[in-house]
Every structure is written in structure tokens, then in C-alpha cells.
Coordinates of C-alpha atoms in Angstrom, one line a residue:
M22 CA -0.2 -0.2 0.1
S23 CA 1.5 3.4 -0.8
Q24 CA 2.2 5.6 1.7
P25 CA 0.6 9.3 1.8
S26 CA 3.1 12.0 0.3
R27 CA 4.6 15.0 2.7
H28 CA 5.5 17.2 -0.2
S29 CA 2.3 19.3 -1.5
R30 CA 0.0 18.4 -3.9
A31 CA 1.7 21.0 -6.2
Y32 CA 4.8 20.4 -5.0
L33 CA 4.8 17.5 -7.4
V34 CA 2.2 18.4 -10.5
F35 CA 5.8 20.8 -10.8
W36 CA 7.9 18.1 -10.7
K37 CA 6.0 15.3 -12.4
T38 CA 5.5 17.9 -15.2
A39 CA 8.9 18.3 -14.8
F40 CA 9.8 14.7 -16.3
V41 CA 7.7 14.9 -19.0
V42 CA 9.1 17.6 -20.6
S43 CA 12.5 16.5 -20.0
L44 CA 11.3 13.8 -21.2
L45 CA 9.7 15.1 -24.4
L46 CA 13.0 17.2 -24.7
V47 CA 15.1 13.9 -25.1
C48 CA 12.9 12.1 -27.0
G49 CA 12.6 16.0 -29.2
A50 CA 16.8 16.2 -29.7
L51 CA 16.8 12.5 -30.4
Y52 CA 14.5 13.0 -33.2
Y53 CA 16.4 15.7 -34.0
S54 CA 19.5 14.3 -34.2
T55 CA 17.9 11.3 -36.1
Q56 CA 16.9 13.4 -39.0
K57 CA 20.5 15.7 -39.4
I58 CA 22.7 11.6 -40.3
D59 CA 23.0 11.1 -44.4
Y60 CA 20.0 7.4 -43.4
V61 CA 17.1 6.6 -44.7
W62 CA 14.3 5.1 -42.4
R63 CA 12.9 1.7 -43.8
W64 CA 10.0 1.0 -40.7
Y65 CA 8.5 -0.4 -43.1
R66 CA 10.0 -3.3 -44.3
L67 CA 10.5 -4.7 -40.3
P68 CA 7.4 -6.3 -40.0
Q69 CA 9.0 -9.3 -42.3
Y70 CA 11.0 -10.1 -39.3
F71 CA 8.2 -11.2 -37.1
I72 CA 6.2 -13.0 -39.6
A73 CA 8.2 -14.5 -42.5
H74 CA 6.3 -16.2 -45.5
Q75 CA 7.6 -19.1 -46.3
D76 CA 6.7 -20.9 -49.1
I77 CA 7.0 -25.0 -48.5
D78 CA 7.7 -27.3 -51.3
V79 CA 5.9 -31.3 -52.0
K80 CA 7.4 -33.6 -53.9
T81 CA 7.1 -36.4 -55.2
D82 CA 8.8 -39.8 -53.8
I83 CA 9.2 -42.0 -56.8
Q84 CA 10.5 -41.7 -60.6
G85 CA 7.3 -42.2 -62.5
E86 CA 3.8 -40.4 -65.6
V87 CA 1.4 -38.0 -63.5
A88 CA -1.7 -40.0 -64.3
S89 CA -4.3 -38.1 -62.4
I90 CA -4.1 -34.7 -60.9
I91 CA -8.8 -34.5 -59.6
S92 CA -9.9 -31.3 -58.0
E93 CA -11.2 -31.3 -54.2
G94 CA -11.7 -27.2 -53.8
A95 CA -8.6 -25.9 -52.2
K96 CA -7.3 -29.3 -52.8
S97 CA -5.8 -31.5 -55.1
V98 CA -4.8 -35.1 -55.2
V99 CA -1.8 -35.5 -57.4
V100 CA -1.4 -39.8 -58.2
V101 CA 1.8 -40.3 -60.2
K102 CA 2.3 -43.9 -61.3
S103 CA 6.3 -45.3 -61.8
D104 CA 8.0 -46.4 -64.7
S105 CA 9.4 -49.1 -63.5
S106 CA 6.3 -51.6 -61.8
N107 CA 2.7 -50.8 -61.1
E108 CA 3.5 -48.8 -58.5
Q109 CA 1.8 -45.1 -58.0
E110 CA 0.9 -42.8 -54.9
K111 CA -1.3 -39.6 -54.0
Y112 CA -0.5 -36.7 -52.7
T113 CA -2.5 -34.5 -51.6
V114 CA -1.2 -30.8 -52.6
P115 CA -2.5 -27.1 -52.6
T116 CA -4.6 -26.2 -56.0
K117 CA -4.0 -22.8 -56.3
G118 CA -0.3 -23.7 -55.9
L119 CA 0.1 -26.4 -58.5
R120 CA 3.4 -27.3 -60.5
V121 CA 2.3 -30.0 -62.8
S122 CA -0.4 -30.9 -65.5
K123 CA -1.3 -34.4 -66.5
G124 CA 0.5 -36.0 -68.6
D125 CA 4.5 -34.9 -67.0
V126 CA 6.9 -37.1 -66.3
V127 CA 8.3 -36.4 -62.5
F128 CA 11.6 -38.3 -61.3
V129 CA 12.4 -38.2 -57.1
G130 CA 12.4 -35.2 -56.1
D131 CA 10.3 -33.5 -58.0
V132 CA 7.9 -29.9 -56.8
L133 CA 4.5 -31.0 -57.0
S134 CA 2.5 -27.5 -55.9
R135 CA 3.8 -24.9 -53.2
V136 CA 2.2 -24.4 -50.4
Q137 CA 3.0 -20.7 -48.8
K138 CA 2.5 -21.1 -44.9
T139 CA 2.9 -17.8 -42.2
V140 CA 5.7 -18.9 -39.0
P141 CA 7.6 -17.2 -37.4
G142 CA 10.0 -14.0 -38.4
I143 CA 14.1 -14.0 -36.8
M144 CA 13.4 -12.1 -34.3
I145 CA 9.5 -13.4 -32.9
M146 CA 11.9 -17.4 -33.0
A147 CA 15.0 -15.7 -31.3
T148 CA 12.7 -13.4 -28.2
W149 CA 11.0 -16.6 -27.8
M150 CA 15.3 -18.3 -27.5
T151 CA 16.3 -15.3 -25.5
L152 CA 13.5 -15.7 -23.0
Y153 CA 13.5 -19.5 -22.6
I154 CA 17.3 -19.4 -22.0
S155 CA 16.5 -17.3 -19.5
A156 CA 14.0 -19.0 -17.6
I157 CA 15.5 -22.0 -17.5
S158 CA 18.8 -20.5 -15.8
I159 CA 17.0 -19.1 -13.4
V160 CA 14.8 -21.5 -11.7
I161 CA 18.7 -24.0 -11.8
G162 CA 19.9 -20.0 -10.8
I163 CA 17.9 -20.6 -8.3
L164 CA 18.1 -23.4 -6.5
L165 CA 21.4 -24.0 -7.0
G166 CA 22.1 -21.0 -4.9
M167 CA 19.9 -22.1 -2.2
F168 CA 22.1 -24.8 -2.3
T169 CA 25.5 -22.5 -2.2
G170 CA 23.3 -19.8 0.3
L171 CA 22.6 -23.1 3.1
A172 CA 25.7 -24.2 2.4
R173 CA 27.6 -20.9 2.9
L174 CA 26.4 -21.0 6.6
S175 CA 26.7 -24.7 7.5
E176 CA 28.4 -25.8 10.1
N177 CA 29.5 -28.0 8.4
P178 CA 33.5 -27.6 7.0
F179 CA 33.0 -29.5 3.6
L180 CA 30.1 -27.9 2.4
R181 CA 31.3 -24.3 3.2
W182 CA 34.3 -24.8 2.1
W183 CA 33.5 -25.9 -1.2
S184 CA 30.4 -23.4 -1.1
I185 CA 33.0 -20.7 -0.7
T186 CA 35.5 -22.1 -3.7
Y187 CA 32.4 -22.0 -6.6
I188 CA 31.7 -18.2 -5.4
E189 CA 34.4 -17.0 -4.8
L190 CA 35.2 -18.5 -8.6
I191 CA 32.5 -17.9 -10.2
R192 CA 32.1 -14.1 -9.5
G193 CA 36.4 -13.8 -9.5
S194 CA 35.7 -14.2 -13.0
P195 CA 33.8 -12.4 -16.5
L196 CA 30.3 -14.6 -17.5
L197 CA 32.4 -14.3 -21.3
V198 CA 35.0 -15.7 -19.7
Q199 CA 32.5 -18.3 -18.3
I200 CA 30.7 -18.7 -21.1
Y201 CA 34.0 -19.9 -23.4
I202 CA 35.0 -22.2 -20.8
W203 CA 31.8 -24.2 -21.1
Y204 CA 31.6 -24.2 -24.7
F205 CA 35.5 -25.0 -25.4
V206 CA 36.7 -26.8 -22.5
L207 CA 34.8 -28.1 -20.6
G208 CA 32.1 -29.0 -23.6
T209 CA 34.8 -30.3 -26.1
L210 CA 35.3 -33.3 -22.6
I211 CA 32.5 -33.6 -22.1
N212 CA 30.9 -34.6 -25.3
N213 CA 34.6 -36.7 -26.5
L214 CA 33.3 -37.8 -23.1
L215 CA 30.2 -39.6 -24.8
G216 CA 31.1 -39.6 -28.1
K217 CA 33.4 -42.8 -26.8
A218 CA 30.6 -43.8 -24.8
G219 CA 28.2 -44.6 -27.7
I220 CA 26.1 -41.3 -26.7
P221 CA 24.2 -38.6 -27.7
E222 CA 26.2 -35.6 -27.4
I223 CA 25.3 -32.4 -26.2
P224 CA 24.2 -29.7 -28.0
T225 CA 25.9 -25.7 -27.5
L226 CA 22.4 -24.7 -26.2
W227 CA 23.1 -26.6 -22.6
F228 CA 25.8 -25.3 -22.1
G229 CA 25.2 -21.7 -22.9
I230 CA 22.2 -22.3 -20.1
A231 CA 25.0 -24.1 -17.6
S232 CA 27.1 -20.9 -18.1
M233 CA 24.2 -18.7 -17.5
A234 CA 23.0 -20.9 -14.9
V235 CA 26.3 -21.1 -12.9
F236 CA 27.0 -17.5 -13.1
S237 CA 23.8 -16.5 -11.3
G238 CA 23.7 -19.3 -9.0
A239 CA 26.7 -18.0 -7.2
Y240 CA 25.1 -14.6 -7.1
V241 CA 21.9 -15.8 -5.4
A242 CA 23.6 -17.9 -3.4
E243 CA 25.3 -14.4 -1.0
I244 CA 21.6 -12.7 -2.0
V245 CA 19.6 -16.1 -0.3
R246 CA 22.9 -15.7 3.0
A247 CA 22.3 -11.6 3.2
G248 CA 18.9 -12.7 3.1
I249 CA 19.0 -15.0 6.1
Q250 CA 21.4 -13.8 8.0
S251 CA 19.2 -9.7 8.2
I252 CA 17.3 -12.1 9.9
H253 CA 17.7 -10.9 14.2
R254 CA 18.9 -14.0 16.4
G255 CA 15.8 -14.2 18.3
Q256 CA 14.5 -15.0 16.1
R257 CA 15.9 -18.3 16.0
E258 CA 16.5 -18.8 19.5
A259 CA 12.8 -18.5 20.2
A260 CA 11.6 -21.2 17.5
R261 CA 14.3 -23.8 18.4
S262 CA 12.1 -22.4 22.6
L263 CA 9.7 -23.9 21.1
G264 CA 10.6 -27.1 20.0
M265 CA 11.9 -26.7 16.7
N266 CA 15.1 -28.9 15.5
S267 CA 16.5 -26.5 12.4
Y268 CA 15.4 -27.4 9.9
Q269 CA 12.0 -26.8 10.9
A270 CA 13.3 -23.0 12.6
M271 CA 14.9 -22.5 8.8
R272 CA 11.3 -23.6 6.9
H273 CA 9.1 -22.0 9.1
I274 CA 10.5 -18.7 10.7
I275 CA 13.9 -18.5 8.4
L276 CA 12.9 -18.5 4.9
P277 CA 9.6 -17.0 4.9
Q278 CA 11.1 -13.2 6.6
A279 CA 14.4 -13.9 4.8
F280 CA 12.6 -14.1 1.4
R281 CA 10.3 -10.7 1.4
R282 CA 14.2 -9.4 1.4
I283 CA 15.2 -11.4 -1.0
L284 CA 13.0 -10.6 -3.5
P285 CA 14.3 -6.3 -4.6
P286 CA 17.8 -8.2 -5.0
L287 CA 16.8 -11.4 -6.9
A288 CA 14.9 -9.6 -8.9
G289 CA 17.7 -7.6 -10.6
Q290 CA 19.6 -10.3 -10.8
F291 CA 17.3 -12.4 -12.7
I292 CA 17.0 -8.9 -15.5
S293 CA 21.1 -9.1 -15.9
L294 CA 20.3 -13.1 -16.7
V295 CA 17.8 -12.1 -19.6
K296 CA 20.8 -9.1 -20.6
D297 CA 23.5 -11.6 -20.3
S298 CA 22.2 -13.5 -22.4
S299 CA 23.1 -11.3 -25.4
L300 CA 26.5 -12.3 -24.8
L301 CA 25.4 -16.7 -26.2
G302 CA 25.5 -15.6 -30.2
I303 CA 29.6 -15.9 -29.3
I304 CA 29.0 -19.4 -29.8
S305 CA 26.4 -19.3 -32.3
I306 CA 23.2 -19.7 -30.4
R307 CA 21.0 -17.4 -31.8
E308 CA 19.8 -14.7 -29.2
L309 CA 17.7 -11.5 -29.5
T310 CA 20.9 -9.7 -29.9
K311 CA 22.7 -12.5 -31.9
A312 CA 19.7 -11.7 -34.9
S313 CA 19.6 -9.1 -34.5
R314 CA 23.3 -8.9 -35.3
E315 CA 22.1 -11.2 -38.3
V316 CA 19.0 -9.0 -39.6
V317 CA 21.1 -6.1 -40.2
T318 CA 23.7 -8.1 -41.9
V319 CA 21.3 -8.7 -44.3
S320 CA 18.8 -5.0 -44.2
L321 CA 21.6 -2.6 -43.9
Q322 CA 18.9 -1.5 -40.5
P323 CA 21.4 -0.6 -38.1
F324 CA 19.0 2.2 -36.4
E325 CA 15.6 0.4 -36.4
I326 CA 16.5 -3.6 -35.8
F327 CA 18.9 -2.3 -33.2
F328 CA 15.5 0.2 -31.4
V329 CA 13.4 -3.0 -32.5
C330 CA 15.9 -5.5 -30.4
A331 CA 16.3 -2.9 -27.6
L332 CA 12.7 -2.9 -26.9
L333 CA 12.0 -5.9 -27.1
Y334 CA 14.7 -6.0 -24.4
L335 CA 13.1 -4.4 -21.8
M336 CA 9.9 -5.5 -22.5
L337 CA 10.4 -8.9 -22.0
T338 CA 12.5 -7.5 -18.9
F339 CA 9.8 -4.8 -17.6
G340 CA 7.8 -8.1 -17.4
L341 CA 9.7 -9.7 -15.3
S342 CA 9.4 -6.6 -13.9
L343 CA 6.3 -6.3 -12.5
A344 CA 6.0 -10.0 -12.0
T345 CA 8.6 -9.9 -9.5
N346 CA 6.3 -6.8 -7.9
Y347 CA 3.2 -9.3 -8.4
L348 CA 5.0 -11.7 -5.8
E349 CA 6.5 -8.7 -3.2
R350 CA 3.1 -7.7 -2.3
K351 CA 1.4 -10.8 -2.7
F352 CA 4.5 -12.3 0.4
I353 CA 4.0 -8.9 2.4
Q354 CA -0.3 -9.3 2.6
A355 CA 0.2 -12.6 3.7

């Protein structure tokens, strides 16, 4: 629930107006700058990168002659009779895209008809890939971070020292270097071992997700540790005085309170993770930034494409912020 403001209505109106005016001035300055450069804006060409029309060929699998074509409205049945035997095959194809006539000689792979389908464009597919990578990395990062954060507070030296080693190693090196290590070193080793064992290799995508999840897990672990340590020691002692063991005190008393406090920094970490996924393009994963670069290479429209790319990232991160705010309100009301 929002608290009443300490300032007068005139004060708030003035500064809100100042914000709107300054925002308009920034947008106006940007627009003015774009009009002064030698660049032709072609926004009308962008829809093809979101919704694409793909031609799909219907091909024959045998060599022979088109014995008959039976039209059934929008669909036609093409019967191809083999030269070498009495074998014949029927193909149901769109009438509009027919490429053969009765009596034509066709060979294996010849096109009988062509149909045009509407499919998601490269930017939609790349946005989905970014969302997919981020979602899986976030889930694994939460689990890894929760376990490591609790291990970091454990009295067991084995768990505590391993958690410290993991956190310091991951936080002490750039994500870009870690992606390289996952792809070129660990990926090569693991896939070689799997290949010798006759097991299919792991796709590049999963090494990218692993690098993101492990990177995120180290930061989540520190957020979880800080959240748990922020709960007053008296809470734990009160739980123990009620007969709860350490697990019950952590499960029912400490973690619910800590989770409310760590939710905002967790949201920031996850938003950062979505943006960090742009680095995965270096190992040939076609996420949003890599797809944008490919489109720019073909279309020579860097301004429009990168503006749209930034807008799509903003939509993803803003949606994540709204979801986190919703969860935060639910926990406060609980």
C-alpha cells in the first residue's frame, strides 16, 4: 500500500511536469539528431522479420508420370505412377500452387505443388530463445543459489568451503570467459567422453544455459546468505524454544521472512541475467542480439533493428519486474 506523500500537491505537479517535459526534450533531441544524419529510415521493412511467409515444396518420392489430377476445391490429389512398376503414390496438394499437369514426367524430388505458410520471423524466434534460456537459467540458478547459500552458512566445513570456493571462483571471472570455458573446454571434454561411450553429444545450447545458471547461482547464493543473516538471531532462538529443530526453524520461521527481503535483489539479478544472455551469441546461439546482428547484416538497417532489439529486451525485463512486484505484494499481504 502506498504511503501518503509529505509534499504538497503543487510540489508534486511541478516535478511531474518537469519529468514529462525533460523526457519530451530528450526524445525531441534524439529525433532531431536522426533527421540531420544521412540515413534513410525504413520502418516499413521490419514486419517481415517478425512474421515471415515461407514457401514449402511438395515433392514426389518416385519417378514416373502424373497419371491424374483430381481437383477437390482448394485441394487436389495428384497421382504419380511409377515407370518401373505398377506402384503409384497419391499426394494431396494445394490446387493454387500446382506445378505439374496430367501426363507430365516427373523425377524423384520434382516439385508437385508449392504452399505458402506464415511462420514466426527471426526476431520472434530469437525473442523466444532468449526467454527460454533465461527462464531455465533462472530456475536452475535459484536452486543452485539456495543450496549454496545454505551451505555457506552451514557449520559443516566441507559444505561451507566448497560453497565459498564456488562463489569466489564464479564471481572472480567475467561471464564471457566462463561461456568460453563451458563451450570450448568443458563442452569439448564432455562431448568427447560421451562420443566414446556411444552417447549422443550435448547441444551447444545446454552449455550456454549451464554457464548462465552457474553464473547466476553464485550471486543468488550471496543474496540468500545475506537475506538469512538479516533475520534477527532472536527469531531462531524463539523457534528453538518452541521445540523446533534447525530444519523446522529454517523452513517455517527464517526462510519465509528472508524471502521477502531477498525478492527485490533477486529480481535485479534475474533482469541482469536476461540481458547477459546476449553474450551467448559468441557460441552461435541465436538469441535476440545475435539475430539482430544477422538482420542488420542482411538489411543494412542498424538503427531500426537495434531500436527494436532494445525494445524487446525492455519488454522482457519489464514483464519480469511486474511479476516480481506482484510476488512481493503477495508476500507482504500474507
